[in-house]
mmCIF file of N, CA and C in Angstrom:
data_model
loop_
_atom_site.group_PDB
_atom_site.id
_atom_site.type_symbol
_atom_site.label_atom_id
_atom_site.label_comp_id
_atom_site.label_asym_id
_atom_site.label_seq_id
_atom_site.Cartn_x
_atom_site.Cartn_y
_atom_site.Cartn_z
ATOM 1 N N UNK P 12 5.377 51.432 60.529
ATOM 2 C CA UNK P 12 4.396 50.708 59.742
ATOM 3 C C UNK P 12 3.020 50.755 60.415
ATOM 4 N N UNK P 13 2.990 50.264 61.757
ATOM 5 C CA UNK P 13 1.806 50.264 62.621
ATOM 6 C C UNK P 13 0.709 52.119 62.324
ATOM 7 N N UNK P 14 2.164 52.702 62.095
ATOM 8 C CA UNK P 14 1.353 54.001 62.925
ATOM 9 C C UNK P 14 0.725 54.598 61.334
ATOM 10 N N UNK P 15 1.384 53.785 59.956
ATOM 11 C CA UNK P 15 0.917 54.324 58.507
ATOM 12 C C UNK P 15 -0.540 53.828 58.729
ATOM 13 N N UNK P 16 -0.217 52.449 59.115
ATOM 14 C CA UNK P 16 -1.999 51.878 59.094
ATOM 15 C C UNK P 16 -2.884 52.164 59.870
ATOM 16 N N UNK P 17 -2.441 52.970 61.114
ATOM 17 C CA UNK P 17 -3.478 53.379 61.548
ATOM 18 C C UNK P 17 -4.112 54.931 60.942
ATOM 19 N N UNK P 18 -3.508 55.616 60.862
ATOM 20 C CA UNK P 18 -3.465 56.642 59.845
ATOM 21 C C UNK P 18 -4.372 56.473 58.618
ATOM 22 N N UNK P 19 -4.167 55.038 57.923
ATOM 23 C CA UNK P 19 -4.855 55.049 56.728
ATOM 24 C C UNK P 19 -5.901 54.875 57.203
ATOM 25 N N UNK P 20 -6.421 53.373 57.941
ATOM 26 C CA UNK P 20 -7.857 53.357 58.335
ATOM 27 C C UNK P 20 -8.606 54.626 59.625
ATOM 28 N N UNK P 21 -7.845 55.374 59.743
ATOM 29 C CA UNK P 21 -8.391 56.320 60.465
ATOM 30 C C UNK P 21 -8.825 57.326 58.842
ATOM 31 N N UNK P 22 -8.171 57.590 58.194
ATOM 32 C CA UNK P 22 -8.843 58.723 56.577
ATOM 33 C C UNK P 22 -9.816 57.918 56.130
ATOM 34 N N UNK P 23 -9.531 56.507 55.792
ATOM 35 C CA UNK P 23 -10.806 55.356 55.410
ATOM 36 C C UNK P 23 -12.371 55.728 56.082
ATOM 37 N N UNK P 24 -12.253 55.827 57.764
ATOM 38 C CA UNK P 24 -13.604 55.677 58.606
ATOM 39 C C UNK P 24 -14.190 57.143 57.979
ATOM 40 N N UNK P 25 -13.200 58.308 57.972
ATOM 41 C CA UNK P 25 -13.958 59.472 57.763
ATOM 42 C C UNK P 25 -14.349 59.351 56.285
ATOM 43 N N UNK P 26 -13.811 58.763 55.384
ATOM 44 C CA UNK P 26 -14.314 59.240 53.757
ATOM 45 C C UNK P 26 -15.312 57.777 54.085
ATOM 46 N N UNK P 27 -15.407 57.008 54.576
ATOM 47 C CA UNK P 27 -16.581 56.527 54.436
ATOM 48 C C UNK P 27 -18.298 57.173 54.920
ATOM 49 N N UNK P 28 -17.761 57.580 56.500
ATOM 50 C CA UNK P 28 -18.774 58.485 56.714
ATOM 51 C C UNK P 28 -19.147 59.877 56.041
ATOM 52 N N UNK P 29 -18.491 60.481 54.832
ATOM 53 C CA UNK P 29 -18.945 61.004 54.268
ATOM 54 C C UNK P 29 -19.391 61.019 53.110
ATOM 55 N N UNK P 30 -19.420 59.683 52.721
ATOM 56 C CA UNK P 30 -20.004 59.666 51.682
ATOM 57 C C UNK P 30 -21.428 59.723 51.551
ATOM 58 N N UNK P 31 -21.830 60.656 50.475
ATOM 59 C CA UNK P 31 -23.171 60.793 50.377
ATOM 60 C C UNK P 31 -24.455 59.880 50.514
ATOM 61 N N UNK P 32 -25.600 60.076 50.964
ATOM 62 C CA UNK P 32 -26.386 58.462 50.398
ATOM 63 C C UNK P 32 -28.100 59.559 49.599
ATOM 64 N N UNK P 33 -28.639 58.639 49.390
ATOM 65 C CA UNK P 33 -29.787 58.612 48.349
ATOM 66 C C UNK P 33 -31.250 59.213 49.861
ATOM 67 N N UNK P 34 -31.706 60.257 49.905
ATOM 68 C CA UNK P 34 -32.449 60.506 50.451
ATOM 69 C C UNK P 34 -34.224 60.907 49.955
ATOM 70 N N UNK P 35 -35.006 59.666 49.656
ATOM 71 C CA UNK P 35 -36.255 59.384 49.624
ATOM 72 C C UNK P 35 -37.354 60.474 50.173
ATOM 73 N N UNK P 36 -37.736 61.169 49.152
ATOM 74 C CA UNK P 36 -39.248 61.782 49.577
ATOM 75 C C UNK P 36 -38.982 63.513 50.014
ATOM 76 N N UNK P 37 -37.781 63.548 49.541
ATOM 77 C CA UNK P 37 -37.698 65.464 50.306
ATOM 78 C C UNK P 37 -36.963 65.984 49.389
ATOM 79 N N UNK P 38 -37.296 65.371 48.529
ATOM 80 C CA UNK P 38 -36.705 66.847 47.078
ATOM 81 C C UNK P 38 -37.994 67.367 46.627
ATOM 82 N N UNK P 39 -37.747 68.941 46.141
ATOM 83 C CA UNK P 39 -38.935 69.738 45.678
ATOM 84 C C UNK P 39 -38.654 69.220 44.063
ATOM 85 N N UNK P 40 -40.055 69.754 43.770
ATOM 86 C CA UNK P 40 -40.668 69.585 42.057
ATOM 87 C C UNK P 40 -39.364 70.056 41.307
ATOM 88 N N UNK P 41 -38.620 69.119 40.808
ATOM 89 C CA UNK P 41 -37.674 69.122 39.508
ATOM 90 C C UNK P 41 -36.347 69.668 39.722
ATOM 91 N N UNK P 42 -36.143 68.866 41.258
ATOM 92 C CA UNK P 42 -35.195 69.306 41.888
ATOM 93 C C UNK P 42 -34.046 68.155 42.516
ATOM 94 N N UNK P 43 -34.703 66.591 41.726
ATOM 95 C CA UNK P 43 -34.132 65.516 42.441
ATOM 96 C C UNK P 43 -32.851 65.155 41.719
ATOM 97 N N UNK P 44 -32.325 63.936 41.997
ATOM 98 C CA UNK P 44 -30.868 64.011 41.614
ATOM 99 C C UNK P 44 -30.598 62.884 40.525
ATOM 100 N N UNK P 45 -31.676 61.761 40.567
ATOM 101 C CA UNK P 45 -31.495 61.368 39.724
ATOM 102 C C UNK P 45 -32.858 60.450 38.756
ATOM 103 N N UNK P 46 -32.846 59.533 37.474
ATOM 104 C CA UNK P 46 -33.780 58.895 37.226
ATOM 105 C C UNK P 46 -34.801 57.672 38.201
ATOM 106 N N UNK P 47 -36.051 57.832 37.936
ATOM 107 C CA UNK P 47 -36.855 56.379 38.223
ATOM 108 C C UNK P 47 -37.433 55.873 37.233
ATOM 109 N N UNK P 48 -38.387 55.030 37.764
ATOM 110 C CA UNK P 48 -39.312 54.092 37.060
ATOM 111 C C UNK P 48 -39.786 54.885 35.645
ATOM 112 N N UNK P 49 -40.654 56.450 36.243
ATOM 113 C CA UNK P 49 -41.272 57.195 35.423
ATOM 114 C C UNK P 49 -40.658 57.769 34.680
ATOM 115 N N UNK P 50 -39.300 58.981 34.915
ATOM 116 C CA UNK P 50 -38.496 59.061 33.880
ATOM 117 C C UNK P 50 -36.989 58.892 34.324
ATOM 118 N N UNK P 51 -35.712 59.410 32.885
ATOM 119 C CA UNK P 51 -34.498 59.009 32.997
ATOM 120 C C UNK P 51 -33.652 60.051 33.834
ATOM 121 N N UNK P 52 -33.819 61.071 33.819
ATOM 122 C CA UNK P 52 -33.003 62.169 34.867
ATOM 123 C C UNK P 52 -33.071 62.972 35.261
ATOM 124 N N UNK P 53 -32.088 63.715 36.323
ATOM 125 C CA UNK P 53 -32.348 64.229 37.226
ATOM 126 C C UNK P 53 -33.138 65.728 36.672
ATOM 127 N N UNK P 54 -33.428 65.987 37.833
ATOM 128 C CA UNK P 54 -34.577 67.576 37.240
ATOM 129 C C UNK P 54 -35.762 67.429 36.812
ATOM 130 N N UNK P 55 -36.493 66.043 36.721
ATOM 131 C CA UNK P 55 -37.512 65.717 35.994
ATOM 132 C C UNK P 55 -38.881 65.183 37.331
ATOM 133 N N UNK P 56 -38.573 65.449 38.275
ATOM 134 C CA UNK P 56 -39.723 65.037 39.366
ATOM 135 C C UNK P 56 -40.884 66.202 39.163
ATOM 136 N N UNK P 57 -42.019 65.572 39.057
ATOM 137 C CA UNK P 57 -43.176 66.655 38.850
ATOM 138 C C UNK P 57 -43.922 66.983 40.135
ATOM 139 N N UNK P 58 -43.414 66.488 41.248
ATOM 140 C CA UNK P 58 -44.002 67.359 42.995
ATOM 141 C C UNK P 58 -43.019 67.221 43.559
ATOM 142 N N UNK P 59 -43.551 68.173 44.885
ATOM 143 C CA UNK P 59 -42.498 68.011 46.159
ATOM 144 C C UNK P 59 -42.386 66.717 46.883
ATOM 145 N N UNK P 60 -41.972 66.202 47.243
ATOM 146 C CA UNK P 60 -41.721 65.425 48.478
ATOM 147 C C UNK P 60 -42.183 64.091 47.722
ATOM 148 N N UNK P 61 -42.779 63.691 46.380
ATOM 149 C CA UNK P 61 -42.564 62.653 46.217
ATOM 150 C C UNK P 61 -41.462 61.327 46.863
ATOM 151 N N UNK P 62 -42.330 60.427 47.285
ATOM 152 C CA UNK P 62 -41.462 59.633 48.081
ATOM 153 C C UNK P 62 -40.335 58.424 47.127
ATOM 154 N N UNK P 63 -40.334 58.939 45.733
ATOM 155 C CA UNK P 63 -40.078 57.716 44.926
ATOM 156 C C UNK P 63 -38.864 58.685 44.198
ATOM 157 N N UNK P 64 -38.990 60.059 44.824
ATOM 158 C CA UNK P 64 -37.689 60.840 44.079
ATOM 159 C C UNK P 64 -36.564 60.709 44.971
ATOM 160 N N UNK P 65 -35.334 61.278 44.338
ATOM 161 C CA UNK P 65 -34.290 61.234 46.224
ATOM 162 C C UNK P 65 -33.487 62.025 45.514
ATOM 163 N N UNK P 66 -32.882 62.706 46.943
ATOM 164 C CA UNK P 66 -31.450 63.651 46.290
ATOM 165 C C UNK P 66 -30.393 62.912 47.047
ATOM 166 N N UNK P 67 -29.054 63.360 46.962
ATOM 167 C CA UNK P 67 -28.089 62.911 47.485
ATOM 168 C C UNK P 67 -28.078 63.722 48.727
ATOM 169 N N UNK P 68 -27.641 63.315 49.424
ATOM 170 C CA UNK P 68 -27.487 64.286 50.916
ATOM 171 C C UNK P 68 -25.709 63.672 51.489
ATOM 172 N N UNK P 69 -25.673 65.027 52.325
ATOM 173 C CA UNK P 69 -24.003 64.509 51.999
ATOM 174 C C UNK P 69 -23.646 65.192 53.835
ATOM 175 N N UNK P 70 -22.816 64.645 54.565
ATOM 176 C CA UNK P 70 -22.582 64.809 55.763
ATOM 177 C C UNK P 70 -22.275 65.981 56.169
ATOM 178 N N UNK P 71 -22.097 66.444 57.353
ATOM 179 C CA UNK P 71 -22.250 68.100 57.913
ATOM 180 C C UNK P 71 -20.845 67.803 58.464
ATOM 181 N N UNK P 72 -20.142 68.889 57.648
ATOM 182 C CA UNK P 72 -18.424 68.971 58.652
ATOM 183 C C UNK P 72 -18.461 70.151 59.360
ATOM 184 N N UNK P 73 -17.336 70.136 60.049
ATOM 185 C CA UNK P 73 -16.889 71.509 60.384
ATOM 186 C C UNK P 73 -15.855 72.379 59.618
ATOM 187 N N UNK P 74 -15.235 73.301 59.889
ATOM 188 C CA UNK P 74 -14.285 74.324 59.664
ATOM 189 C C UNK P 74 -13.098 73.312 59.056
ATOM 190 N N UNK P 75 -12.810 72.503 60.074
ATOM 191 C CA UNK P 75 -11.495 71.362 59.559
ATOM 192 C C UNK P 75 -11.915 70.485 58.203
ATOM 193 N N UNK P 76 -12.878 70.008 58.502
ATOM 194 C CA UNK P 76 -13.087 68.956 57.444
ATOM 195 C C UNK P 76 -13.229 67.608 58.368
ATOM 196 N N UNK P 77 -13.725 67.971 59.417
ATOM 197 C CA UNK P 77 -14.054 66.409 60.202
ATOM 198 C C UNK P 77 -15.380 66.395 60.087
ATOM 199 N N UNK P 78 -15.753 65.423 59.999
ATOM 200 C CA UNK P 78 -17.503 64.963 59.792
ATOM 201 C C UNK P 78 -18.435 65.205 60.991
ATOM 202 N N UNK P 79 -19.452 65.936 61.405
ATOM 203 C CA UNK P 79 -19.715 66.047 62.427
ATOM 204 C C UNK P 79 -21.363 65.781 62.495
ATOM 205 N N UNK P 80 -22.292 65.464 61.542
ATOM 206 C CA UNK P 80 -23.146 64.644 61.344
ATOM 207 C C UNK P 80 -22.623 63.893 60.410
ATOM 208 N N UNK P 81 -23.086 62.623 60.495
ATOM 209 C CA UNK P 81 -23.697 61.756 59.192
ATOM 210 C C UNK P 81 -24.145 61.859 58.254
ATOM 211 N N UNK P 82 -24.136 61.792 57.042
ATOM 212 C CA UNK P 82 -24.963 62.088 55.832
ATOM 213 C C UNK P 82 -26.620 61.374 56.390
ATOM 214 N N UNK P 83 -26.699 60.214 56.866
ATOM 215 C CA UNK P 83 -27.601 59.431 56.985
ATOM 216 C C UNK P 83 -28.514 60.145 58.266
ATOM 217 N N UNK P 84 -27.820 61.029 59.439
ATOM 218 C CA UNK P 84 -28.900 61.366 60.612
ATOM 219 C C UNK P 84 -29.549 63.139 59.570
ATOM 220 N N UNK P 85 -28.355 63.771 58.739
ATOM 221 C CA UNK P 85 -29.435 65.036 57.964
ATOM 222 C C UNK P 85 -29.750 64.447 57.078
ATOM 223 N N UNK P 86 -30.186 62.903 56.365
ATOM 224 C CA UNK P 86 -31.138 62.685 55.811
ATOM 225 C C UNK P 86 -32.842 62.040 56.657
ATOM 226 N N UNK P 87 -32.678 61.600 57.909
ATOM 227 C CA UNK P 87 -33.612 61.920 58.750
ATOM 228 C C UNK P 87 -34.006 62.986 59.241
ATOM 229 N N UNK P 88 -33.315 63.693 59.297
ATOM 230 C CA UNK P 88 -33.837 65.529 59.801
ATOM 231 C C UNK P 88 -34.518 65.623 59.113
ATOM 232 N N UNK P 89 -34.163 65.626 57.396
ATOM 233 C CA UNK P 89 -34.885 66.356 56.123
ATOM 234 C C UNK P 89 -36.166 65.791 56.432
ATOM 235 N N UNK P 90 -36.187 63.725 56.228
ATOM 236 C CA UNK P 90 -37.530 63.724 56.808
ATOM 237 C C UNK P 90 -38.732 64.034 57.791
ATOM 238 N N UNK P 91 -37.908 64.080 58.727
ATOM 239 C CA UNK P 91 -38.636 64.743 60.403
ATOM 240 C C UNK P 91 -39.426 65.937 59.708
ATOM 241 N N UNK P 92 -38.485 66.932 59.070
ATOM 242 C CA UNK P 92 -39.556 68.199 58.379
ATOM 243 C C UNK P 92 -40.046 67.706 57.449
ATOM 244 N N UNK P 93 -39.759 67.380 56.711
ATOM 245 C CA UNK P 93 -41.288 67.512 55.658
ATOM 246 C C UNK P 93 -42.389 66.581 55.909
ATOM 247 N N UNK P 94 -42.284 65.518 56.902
ATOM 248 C CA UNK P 94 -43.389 64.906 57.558
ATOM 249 C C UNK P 94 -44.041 65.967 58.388
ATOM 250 N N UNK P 95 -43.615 66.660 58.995
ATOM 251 C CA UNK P 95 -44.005 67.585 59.702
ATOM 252 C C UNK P 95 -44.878 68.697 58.576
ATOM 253 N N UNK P 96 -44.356 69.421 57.868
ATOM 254 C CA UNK P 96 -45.180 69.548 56.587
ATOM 255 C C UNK P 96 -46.177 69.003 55.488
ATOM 256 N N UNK P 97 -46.789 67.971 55.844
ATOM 257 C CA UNK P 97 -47.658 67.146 55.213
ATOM 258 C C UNK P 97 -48.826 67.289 56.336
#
């Protein structure tokens, strides 16, 4: 029993860390993922790097399927460059 539950919350920690999140300001022109304020969906951003568009960004595995970035540290990378590009 001990060793099912550890098992489960050990698959739990990884599908949590891979789940995707919402990354602000680094999608190109009509390339974002989903609606805002201005319009209803995705494909509809009219510049790059608008900071009010976002795509999903989704974690870096390896060969196995173990998570080996965060979705959340290559959605700071993305920013690091295109701040760097501005």
């Amino acid at each position: 029993m001990a060793l099912a539950v550890a098992a489960t919350f050990a698959a739990g920690t990884v599908a949590v860390q891979a789940k995707p999140v919402k990354c602000y300001g680094v999608s190109l022109k009509g390339k974002n993922d989903c609606g805002t304020k201005l319009h209803a969906c995705a494909g509809q951003s009219t510049k790059d790097y608008d900071p009010t568009e976002w795509i999903y960004v989704k974690a870096v595995k390896n060969e196995n399927g173990a998570v080996i970035e965060p979705a959340k540290d290559v959605c700071q990378s993305l920013k690091d460059k295109v701040a760097k590009l501005k």
